[in-house]
mmCIF file of C-alpha atoms in Angstrom:
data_model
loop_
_atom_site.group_PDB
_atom_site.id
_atom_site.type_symbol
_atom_site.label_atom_id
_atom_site.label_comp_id
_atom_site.label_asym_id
_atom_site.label_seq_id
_atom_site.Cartn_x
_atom_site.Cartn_y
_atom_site.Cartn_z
ATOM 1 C CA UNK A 1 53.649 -37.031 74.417
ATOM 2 C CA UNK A 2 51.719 -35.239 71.355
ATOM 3 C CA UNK A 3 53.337 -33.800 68.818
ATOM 4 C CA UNK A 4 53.855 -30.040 70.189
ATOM 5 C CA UNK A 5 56.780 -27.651 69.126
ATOM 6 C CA UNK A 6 59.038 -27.907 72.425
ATOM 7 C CA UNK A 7 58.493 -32.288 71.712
ATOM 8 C CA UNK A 8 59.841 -31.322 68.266
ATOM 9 C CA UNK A 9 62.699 -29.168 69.420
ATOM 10 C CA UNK A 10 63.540 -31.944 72.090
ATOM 11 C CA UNK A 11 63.097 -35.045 69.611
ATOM 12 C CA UNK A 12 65.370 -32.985 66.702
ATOM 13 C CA UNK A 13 68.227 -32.373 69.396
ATOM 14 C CA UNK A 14 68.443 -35.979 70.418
ATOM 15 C CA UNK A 15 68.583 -37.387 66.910
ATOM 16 C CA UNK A 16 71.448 -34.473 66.769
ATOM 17 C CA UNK A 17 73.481 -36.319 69.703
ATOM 18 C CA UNK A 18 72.333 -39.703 68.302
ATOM 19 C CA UNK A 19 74.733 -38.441 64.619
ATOM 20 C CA UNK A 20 76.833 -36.524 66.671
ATOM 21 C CA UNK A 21 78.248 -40.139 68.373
ATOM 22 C CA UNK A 22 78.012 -41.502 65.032
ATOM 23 C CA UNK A 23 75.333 -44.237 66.048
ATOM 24 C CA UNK A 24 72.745 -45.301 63.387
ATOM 25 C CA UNK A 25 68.960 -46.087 64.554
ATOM 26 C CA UNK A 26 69.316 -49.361 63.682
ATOM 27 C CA UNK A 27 72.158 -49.623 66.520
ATOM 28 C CA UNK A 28 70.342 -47.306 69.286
ATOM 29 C CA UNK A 29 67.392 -49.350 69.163
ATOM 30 C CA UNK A 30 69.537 -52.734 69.581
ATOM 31 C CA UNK A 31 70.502 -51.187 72.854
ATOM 32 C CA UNK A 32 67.014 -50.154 73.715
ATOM 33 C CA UNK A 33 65.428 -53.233 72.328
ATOM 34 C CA UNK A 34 63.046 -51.116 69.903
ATOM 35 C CA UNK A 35 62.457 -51.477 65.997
ATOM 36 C CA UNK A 36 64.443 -48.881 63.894
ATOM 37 C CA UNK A 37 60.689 -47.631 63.457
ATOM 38 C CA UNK A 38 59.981 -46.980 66.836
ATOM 39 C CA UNK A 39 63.203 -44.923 67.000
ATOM 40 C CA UNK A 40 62.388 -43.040 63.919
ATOM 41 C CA UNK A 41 58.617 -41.923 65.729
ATOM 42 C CA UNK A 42 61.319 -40.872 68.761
ATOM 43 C CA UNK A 43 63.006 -39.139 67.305
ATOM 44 C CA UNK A 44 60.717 -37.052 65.391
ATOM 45 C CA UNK A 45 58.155 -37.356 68.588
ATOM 46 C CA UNK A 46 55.111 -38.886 66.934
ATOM 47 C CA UNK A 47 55.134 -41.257 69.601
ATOM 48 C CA UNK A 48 56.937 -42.423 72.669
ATOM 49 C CA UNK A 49 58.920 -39.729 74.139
ATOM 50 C CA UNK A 50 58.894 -38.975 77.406
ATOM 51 C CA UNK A 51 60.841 -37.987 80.515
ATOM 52 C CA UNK A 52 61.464 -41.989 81.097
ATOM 53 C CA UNK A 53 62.469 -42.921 77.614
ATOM 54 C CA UNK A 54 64.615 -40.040 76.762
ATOM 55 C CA UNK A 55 66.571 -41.148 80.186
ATOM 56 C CA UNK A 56 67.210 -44.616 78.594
ATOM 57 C CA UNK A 57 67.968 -42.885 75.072
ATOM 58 C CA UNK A 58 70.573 -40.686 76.396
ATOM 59 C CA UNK A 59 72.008 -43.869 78.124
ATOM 60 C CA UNK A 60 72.180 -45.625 75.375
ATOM 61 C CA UNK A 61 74.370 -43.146 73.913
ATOM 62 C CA UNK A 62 76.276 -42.733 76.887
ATOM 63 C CA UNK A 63 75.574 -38.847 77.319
ATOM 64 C CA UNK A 64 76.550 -37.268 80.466
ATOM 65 C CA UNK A 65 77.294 -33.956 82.146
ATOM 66 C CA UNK A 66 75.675 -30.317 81.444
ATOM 67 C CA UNK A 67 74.284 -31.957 77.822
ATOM 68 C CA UNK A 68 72.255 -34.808 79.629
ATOM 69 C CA UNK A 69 71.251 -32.201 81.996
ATOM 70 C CA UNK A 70 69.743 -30.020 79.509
ATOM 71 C CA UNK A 71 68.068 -32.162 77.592
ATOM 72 C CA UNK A 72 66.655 -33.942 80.900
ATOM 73 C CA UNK A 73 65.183 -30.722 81.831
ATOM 74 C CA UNK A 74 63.456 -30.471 78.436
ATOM 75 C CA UNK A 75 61.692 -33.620 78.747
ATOM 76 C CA UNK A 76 60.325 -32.891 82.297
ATOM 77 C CA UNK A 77 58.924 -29.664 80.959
ATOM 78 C CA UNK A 78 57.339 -31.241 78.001
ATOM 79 C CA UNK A 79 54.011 -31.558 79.815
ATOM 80 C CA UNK A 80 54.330 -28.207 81.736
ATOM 81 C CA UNK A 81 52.134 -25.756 80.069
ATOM 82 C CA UNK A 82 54.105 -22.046 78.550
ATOM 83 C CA UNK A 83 52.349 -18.603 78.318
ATOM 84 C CA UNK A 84 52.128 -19.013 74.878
ATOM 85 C CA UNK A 85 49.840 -22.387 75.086
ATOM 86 C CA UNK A 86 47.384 -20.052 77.644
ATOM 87 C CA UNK A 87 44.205 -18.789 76.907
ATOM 88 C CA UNK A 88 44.225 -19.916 72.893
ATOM 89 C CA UNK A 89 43.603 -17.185 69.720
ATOM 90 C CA UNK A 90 47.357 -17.237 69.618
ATOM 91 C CA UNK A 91 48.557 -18.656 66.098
ATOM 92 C CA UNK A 92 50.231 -21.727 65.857
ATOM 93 C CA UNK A 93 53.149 -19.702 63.576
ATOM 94 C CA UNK A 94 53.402 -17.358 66.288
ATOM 95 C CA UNK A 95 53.637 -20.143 68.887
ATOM 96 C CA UNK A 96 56.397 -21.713 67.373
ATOM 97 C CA UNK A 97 58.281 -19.031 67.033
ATOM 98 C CA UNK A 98 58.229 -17.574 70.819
ATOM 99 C CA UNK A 99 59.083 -21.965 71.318
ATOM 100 C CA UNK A 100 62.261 -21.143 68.854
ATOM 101 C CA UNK A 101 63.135 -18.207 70.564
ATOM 102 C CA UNK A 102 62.660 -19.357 73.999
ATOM 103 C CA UNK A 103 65.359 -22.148 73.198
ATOM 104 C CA UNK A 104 67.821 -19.965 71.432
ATOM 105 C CA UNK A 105 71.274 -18.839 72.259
ATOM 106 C CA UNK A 106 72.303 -16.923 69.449
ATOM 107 C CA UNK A 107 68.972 -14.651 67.152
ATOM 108 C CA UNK A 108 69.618 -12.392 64.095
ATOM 109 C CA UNK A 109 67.356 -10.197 62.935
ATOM 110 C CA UNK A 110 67.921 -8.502 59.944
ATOM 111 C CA UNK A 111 65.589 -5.622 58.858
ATOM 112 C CA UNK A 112 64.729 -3.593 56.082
ATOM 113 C CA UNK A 113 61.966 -2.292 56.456
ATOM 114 C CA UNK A 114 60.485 -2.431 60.234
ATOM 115 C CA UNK A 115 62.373 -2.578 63.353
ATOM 116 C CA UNK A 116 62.187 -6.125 64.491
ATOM 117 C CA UNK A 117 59.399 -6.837 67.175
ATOM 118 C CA UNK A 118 61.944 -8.158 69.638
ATOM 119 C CA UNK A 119 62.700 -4.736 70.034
ATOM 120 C CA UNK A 120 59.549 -2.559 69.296
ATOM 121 C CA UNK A 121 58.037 -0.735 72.062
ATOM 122 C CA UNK A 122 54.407 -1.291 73.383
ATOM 123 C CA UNK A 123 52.906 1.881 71.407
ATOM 124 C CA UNK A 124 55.121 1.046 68.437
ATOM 125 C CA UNK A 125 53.636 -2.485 68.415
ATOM 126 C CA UNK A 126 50.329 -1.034 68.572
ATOM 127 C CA UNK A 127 50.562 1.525 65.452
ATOM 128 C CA UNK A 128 52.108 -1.028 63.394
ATOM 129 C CA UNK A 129 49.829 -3.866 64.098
ATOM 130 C CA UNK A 130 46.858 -1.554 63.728
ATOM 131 C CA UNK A 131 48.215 -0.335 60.151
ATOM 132 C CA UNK A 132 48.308 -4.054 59.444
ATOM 133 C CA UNK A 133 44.638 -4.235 59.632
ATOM 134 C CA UNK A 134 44.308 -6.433 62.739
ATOM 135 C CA UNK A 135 41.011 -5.770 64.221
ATOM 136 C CA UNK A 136 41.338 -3.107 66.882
ATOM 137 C CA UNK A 137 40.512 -3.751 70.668
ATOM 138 C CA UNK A 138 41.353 -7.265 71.904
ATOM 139 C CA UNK A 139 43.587 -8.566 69.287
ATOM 140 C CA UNK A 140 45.567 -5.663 68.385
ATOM 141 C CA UNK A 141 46.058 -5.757 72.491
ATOM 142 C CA UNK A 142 47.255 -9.675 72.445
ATOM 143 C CA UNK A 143 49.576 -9.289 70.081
ATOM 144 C CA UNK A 144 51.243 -6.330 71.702
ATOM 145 C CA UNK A 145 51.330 -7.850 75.024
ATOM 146 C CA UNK A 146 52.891 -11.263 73.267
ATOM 147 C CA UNK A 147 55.135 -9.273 71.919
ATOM 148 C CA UNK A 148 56.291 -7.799 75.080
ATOM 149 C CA UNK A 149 56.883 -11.075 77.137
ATOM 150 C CA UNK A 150 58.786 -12.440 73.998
ATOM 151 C CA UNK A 151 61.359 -9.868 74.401
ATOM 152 C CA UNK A 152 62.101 -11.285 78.014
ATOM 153 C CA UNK A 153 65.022 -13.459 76.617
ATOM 154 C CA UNK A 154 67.029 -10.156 76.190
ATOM 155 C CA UNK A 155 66.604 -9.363 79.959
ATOM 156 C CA UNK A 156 66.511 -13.185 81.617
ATOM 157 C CA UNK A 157 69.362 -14.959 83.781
ATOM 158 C CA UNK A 158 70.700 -16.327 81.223
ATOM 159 C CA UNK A 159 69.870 -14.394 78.603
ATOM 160 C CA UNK A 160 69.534 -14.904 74.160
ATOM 161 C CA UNK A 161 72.861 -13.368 71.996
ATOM 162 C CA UNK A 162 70.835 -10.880 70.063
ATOM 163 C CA UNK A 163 71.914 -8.994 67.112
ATOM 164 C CA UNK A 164 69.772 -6.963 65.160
ATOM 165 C CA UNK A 165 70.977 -5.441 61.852
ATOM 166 C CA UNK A 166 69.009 -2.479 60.321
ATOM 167 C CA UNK A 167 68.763 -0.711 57.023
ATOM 168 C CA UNK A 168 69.005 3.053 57.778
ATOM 169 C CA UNK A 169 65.633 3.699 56.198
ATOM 170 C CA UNK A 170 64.093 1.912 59.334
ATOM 171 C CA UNK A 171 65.176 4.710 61.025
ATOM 172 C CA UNK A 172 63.239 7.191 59.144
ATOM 173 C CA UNK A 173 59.703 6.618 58.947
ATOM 174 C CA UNK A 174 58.309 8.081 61.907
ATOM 175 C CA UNK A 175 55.705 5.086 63.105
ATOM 176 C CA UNK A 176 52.975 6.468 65.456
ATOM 177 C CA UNK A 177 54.172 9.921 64.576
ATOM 178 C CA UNK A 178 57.298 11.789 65.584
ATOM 179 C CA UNK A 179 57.118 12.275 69.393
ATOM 180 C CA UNK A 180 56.488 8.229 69.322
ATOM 181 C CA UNK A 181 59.400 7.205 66.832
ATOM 182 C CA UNK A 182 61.889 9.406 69.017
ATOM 183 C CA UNK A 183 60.738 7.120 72.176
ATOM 184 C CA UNK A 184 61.534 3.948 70.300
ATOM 185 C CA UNK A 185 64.816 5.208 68.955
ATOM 186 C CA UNK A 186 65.828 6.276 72.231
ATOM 187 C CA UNK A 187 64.967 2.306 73.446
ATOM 188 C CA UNK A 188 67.133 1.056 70.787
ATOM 189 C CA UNK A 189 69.884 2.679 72.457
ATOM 190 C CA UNK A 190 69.632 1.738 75.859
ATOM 191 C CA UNK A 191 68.884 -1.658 74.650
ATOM 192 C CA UNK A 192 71.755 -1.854 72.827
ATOM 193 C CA UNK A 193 73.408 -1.314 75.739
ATOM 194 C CA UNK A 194 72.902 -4.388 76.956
ATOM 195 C CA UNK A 195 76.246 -7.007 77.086
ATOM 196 C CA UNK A 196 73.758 -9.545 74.761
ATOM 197 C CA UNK A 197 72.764 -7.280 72.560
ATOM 198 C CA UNK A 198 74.241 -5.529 69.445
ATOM 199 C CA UNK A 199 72.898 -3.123 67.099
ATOM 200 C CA UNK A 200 74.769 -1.656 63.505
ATOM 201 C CA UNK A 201 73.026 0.299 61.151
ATOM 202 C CA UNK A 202 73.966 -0.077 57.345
ATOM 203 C CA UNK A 203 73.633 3.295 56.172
ATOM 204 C CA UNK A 204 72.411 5.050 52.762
ATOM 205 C CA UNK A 205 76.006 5.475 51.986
ATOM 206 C CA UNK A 206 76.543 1.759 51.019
ATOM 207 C CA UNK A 207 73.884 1.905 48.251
ATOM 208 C CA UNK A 208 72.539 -1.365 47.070
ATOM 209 C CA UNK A 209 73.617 -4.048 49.587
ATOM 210 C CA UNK A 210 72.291 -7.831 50.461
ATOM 211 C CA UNK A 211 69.995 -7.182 52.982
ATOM 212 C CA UNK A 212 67.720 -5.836 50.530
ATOM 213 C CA UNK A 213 66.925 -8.639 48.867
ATOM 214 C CA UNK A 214 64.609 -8.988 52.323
ATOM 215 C CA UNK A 215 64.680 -9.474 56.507
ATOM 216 C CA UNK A 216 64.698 -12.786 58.763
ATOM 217 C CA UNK A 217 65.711 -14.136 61.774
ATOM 218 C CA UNK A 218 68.655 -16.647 61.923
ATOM 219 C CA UNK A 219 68.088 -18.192 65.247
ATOM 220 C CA UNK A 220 70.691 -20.850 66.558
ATOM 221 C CA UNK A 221 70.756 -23.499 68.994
ATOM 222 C CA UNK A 222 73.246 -25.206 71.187
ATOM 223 C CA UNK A 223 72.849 -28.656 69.203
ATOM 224 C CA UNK A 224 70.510 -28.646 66.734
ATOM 225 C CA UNK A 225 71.261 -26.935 63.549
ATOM 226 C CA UNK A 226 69.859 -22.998 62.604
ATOM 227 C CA UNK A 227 66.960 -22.220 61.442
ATOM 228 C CA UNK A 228 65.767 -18.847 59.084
ATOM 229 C CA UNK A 229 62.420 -17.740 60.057
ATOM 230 C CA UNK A 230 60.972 -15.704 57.109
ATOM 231 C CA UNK A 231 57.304 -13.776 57.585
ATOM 232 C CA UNK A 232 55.188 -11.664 55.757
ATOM 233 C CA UNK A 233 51.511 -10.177 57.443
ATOM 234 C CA UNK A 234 50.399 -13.112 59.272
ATOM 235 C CA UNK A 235 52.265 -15.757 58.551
ATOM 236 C CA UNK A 236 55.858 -17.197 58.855
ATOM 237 C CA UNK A 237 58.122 -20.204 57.950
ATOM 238 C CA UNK A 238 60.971 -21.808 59.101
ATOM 239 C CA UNK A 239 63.694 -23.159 56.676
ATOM 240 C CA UNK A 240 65.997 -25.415 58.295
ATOM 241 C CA UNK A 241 67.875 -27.454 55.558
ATOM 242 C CA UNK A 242 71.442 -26.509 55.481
ATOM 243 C CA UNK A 243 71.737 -25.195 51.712
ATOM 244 C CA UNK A 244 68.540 -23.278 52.211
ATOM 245 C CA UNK A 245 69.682 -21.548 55.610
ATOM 246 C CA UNK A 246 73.906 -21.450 54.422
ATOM 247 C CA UNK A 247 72.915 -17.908 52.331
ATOM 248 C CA UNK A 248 71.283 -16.286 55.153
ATOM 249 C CA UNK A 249 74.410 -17.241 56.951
ATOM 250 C CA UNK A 250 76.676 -15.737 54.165
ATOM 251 C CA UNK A 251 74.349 -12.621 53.595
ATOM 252 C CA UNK A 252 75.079 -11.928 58.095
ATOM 253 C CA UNK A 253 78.802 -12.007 57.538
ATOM 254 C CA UNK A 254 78.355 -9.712 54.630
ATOM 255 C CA UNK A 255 76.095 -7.136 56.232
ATOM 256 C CA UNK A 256 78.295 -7.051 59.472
ATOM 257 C CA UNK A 257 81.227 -5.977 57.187
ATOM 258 C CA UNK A 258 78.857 -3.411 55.323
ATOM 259 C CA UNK A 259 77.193 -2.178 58.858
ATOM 260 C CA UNK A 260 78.690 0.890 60.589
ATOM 261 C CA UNK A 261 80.274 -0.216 64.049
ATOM 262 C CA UNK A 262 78.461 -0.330 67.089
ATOM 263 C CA UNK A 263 78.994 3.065 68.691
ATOM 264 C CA UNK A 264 78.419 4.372 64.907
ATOM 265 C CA UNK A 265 75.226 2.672 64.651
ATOM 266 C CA UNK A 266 74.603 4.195 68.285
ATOM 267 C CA UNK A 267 75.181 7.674 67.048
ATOM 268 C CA UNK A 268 73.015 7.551 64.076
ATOM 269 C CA UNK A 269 70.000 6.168 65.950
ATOM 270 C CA UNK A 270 70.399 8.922 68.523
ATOM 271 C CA UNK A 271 70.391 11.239 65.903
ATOM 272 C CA UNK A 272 67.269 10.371 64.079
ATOM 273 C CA UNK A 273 65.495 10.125 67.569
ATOM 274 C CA UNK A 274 66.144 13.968 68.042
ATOM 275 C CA UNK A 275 64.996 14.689 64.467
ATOM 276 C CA UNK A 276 62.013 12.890 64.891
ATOM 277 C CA UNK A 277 60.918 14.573 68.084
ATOM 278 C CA UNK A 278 61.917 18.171 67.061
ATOM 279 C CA UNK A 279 59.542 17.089 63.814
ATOM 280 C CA UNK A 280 56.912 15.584 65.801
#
């Protein structure tokens, strides 16, 4: 299996059951009858993992129930082709992000400056991307419609925890115009709505707090560890070593103490929505 994002994200969540049982590589690949360095390219999928050998893995380790199941159901879909691996132009940053998402059970976005895209309407897509200065036409259109199908994990069966928390002054630049930033307020609302999804507003009041020292996404998983995924224009980074991601973690619990509550937050979209549209 080549080395693809979802082979990553399968080979970092067995090596996470493989420390979880508190078995060394050494001692897996006694089992298995492989070198320590053939469990090493395993588990980091440079080589050798597929549906078949993640089967004996997992027995090795004696894994059973709804984890085996999972992670089975990973490695069959390792050679079944995603939306995001269709058509190419998409960038590989961009790919591995919807991958991240797409696994997630728990994403935090905080956000400073722009509402995050996992909750930006089609035409708000569109005028932002365009101010970014990606070339009208096709790619401004790929983007937007990538965009779109990402924020199906809100909506599916089982669907992504997804908090989002905003500086007011999101809330007041009227993107696309007035008429346009009233329509995605209002969406913010009803999406917030949803059971999975949560929405505060830190408001002017606070003054100075830690979200502006600048937005990510904190996505978790059900094994392997969080990552932070930072971007800027067109490109984007993951951190996932534990004392680079533990102060995004701290800086969450602070700005859910410094947010207004839910219905607050609620209220004070709502009533920037009706400024902007009696401005617009």
């Amino acid at each position: 299996m080549q080395d693809t994002p979802r082979a990553r994200a399968l080979a970092k969540e067995l090596r996470a059951v493989r420390n979880a049982a508190g078995v060394s590589m050494r001692q897996v690949g006694d089992v298995l009858g492989w070198s320590e360095a053939k469990v090493s390219r395993f588990e980091t999928a440079q080589r050798g993992l597929t549906l078949e050998s993640a089967q004996a893995f997992l027995d090795a380790l004696s894994v059973t129930g709804h984890k085996r199941d999972r992670l089975l159901k990973m490695a069959r879909e390792l050679d079944q082709p995603v939306w995001w691996e269709f058509g190419g132009g998409v960038p590989v940053q961009l790919s591995e992000l919807a991958d991240a998402e797409s696994r997630s059970t728990r994403i935090t976005s905080v956000a400073g400056v722009r509402i995050p895209g996992l909750l930006q309407t089609r035409e708000h897509s569109r005028a932002l991307l365009t101010a970014f200065g990606v070339e009208p036409g096709g790619s401004v259109e790929q983007l937007v419609a990538i965009r779109q199908v990402r924020q199906g994990i809100l909506t599916k069966p089982d669907p992504v925890e997804y908090e989002a928390i905003l500086d007011e002054a999101v809330l007041c630049r009227a993107i696309g115009g007035g008429k346009l930033m009233a329509r995605q307020l209002d969406e913010l609302v009803r999406v917030s709505s949803l059971d999975n999804v949560q929405i505060r507003v830190v408001p002017f009041s606070v003054g100075e707090h830690t979200g502006l020292d600048g937005g990510f996404h904190l996505l978790e998983f059900v094994s392997s560890r969080p990552v932070v995924h930072l971007e800027q224009r067109r490109c984007g980074v993951f951190l996932d070593d534990p004392d680079d991601v533990a102060p995004f973690v701290q800086a969450r619990s602070t700005l859910r103490q410094t947010a207004l509550g839910l219905d607050e937050s609620a209220e004070l979209i709502s009533t920037y929505a009706r400024r902007h549209e009696r401005e617009g």
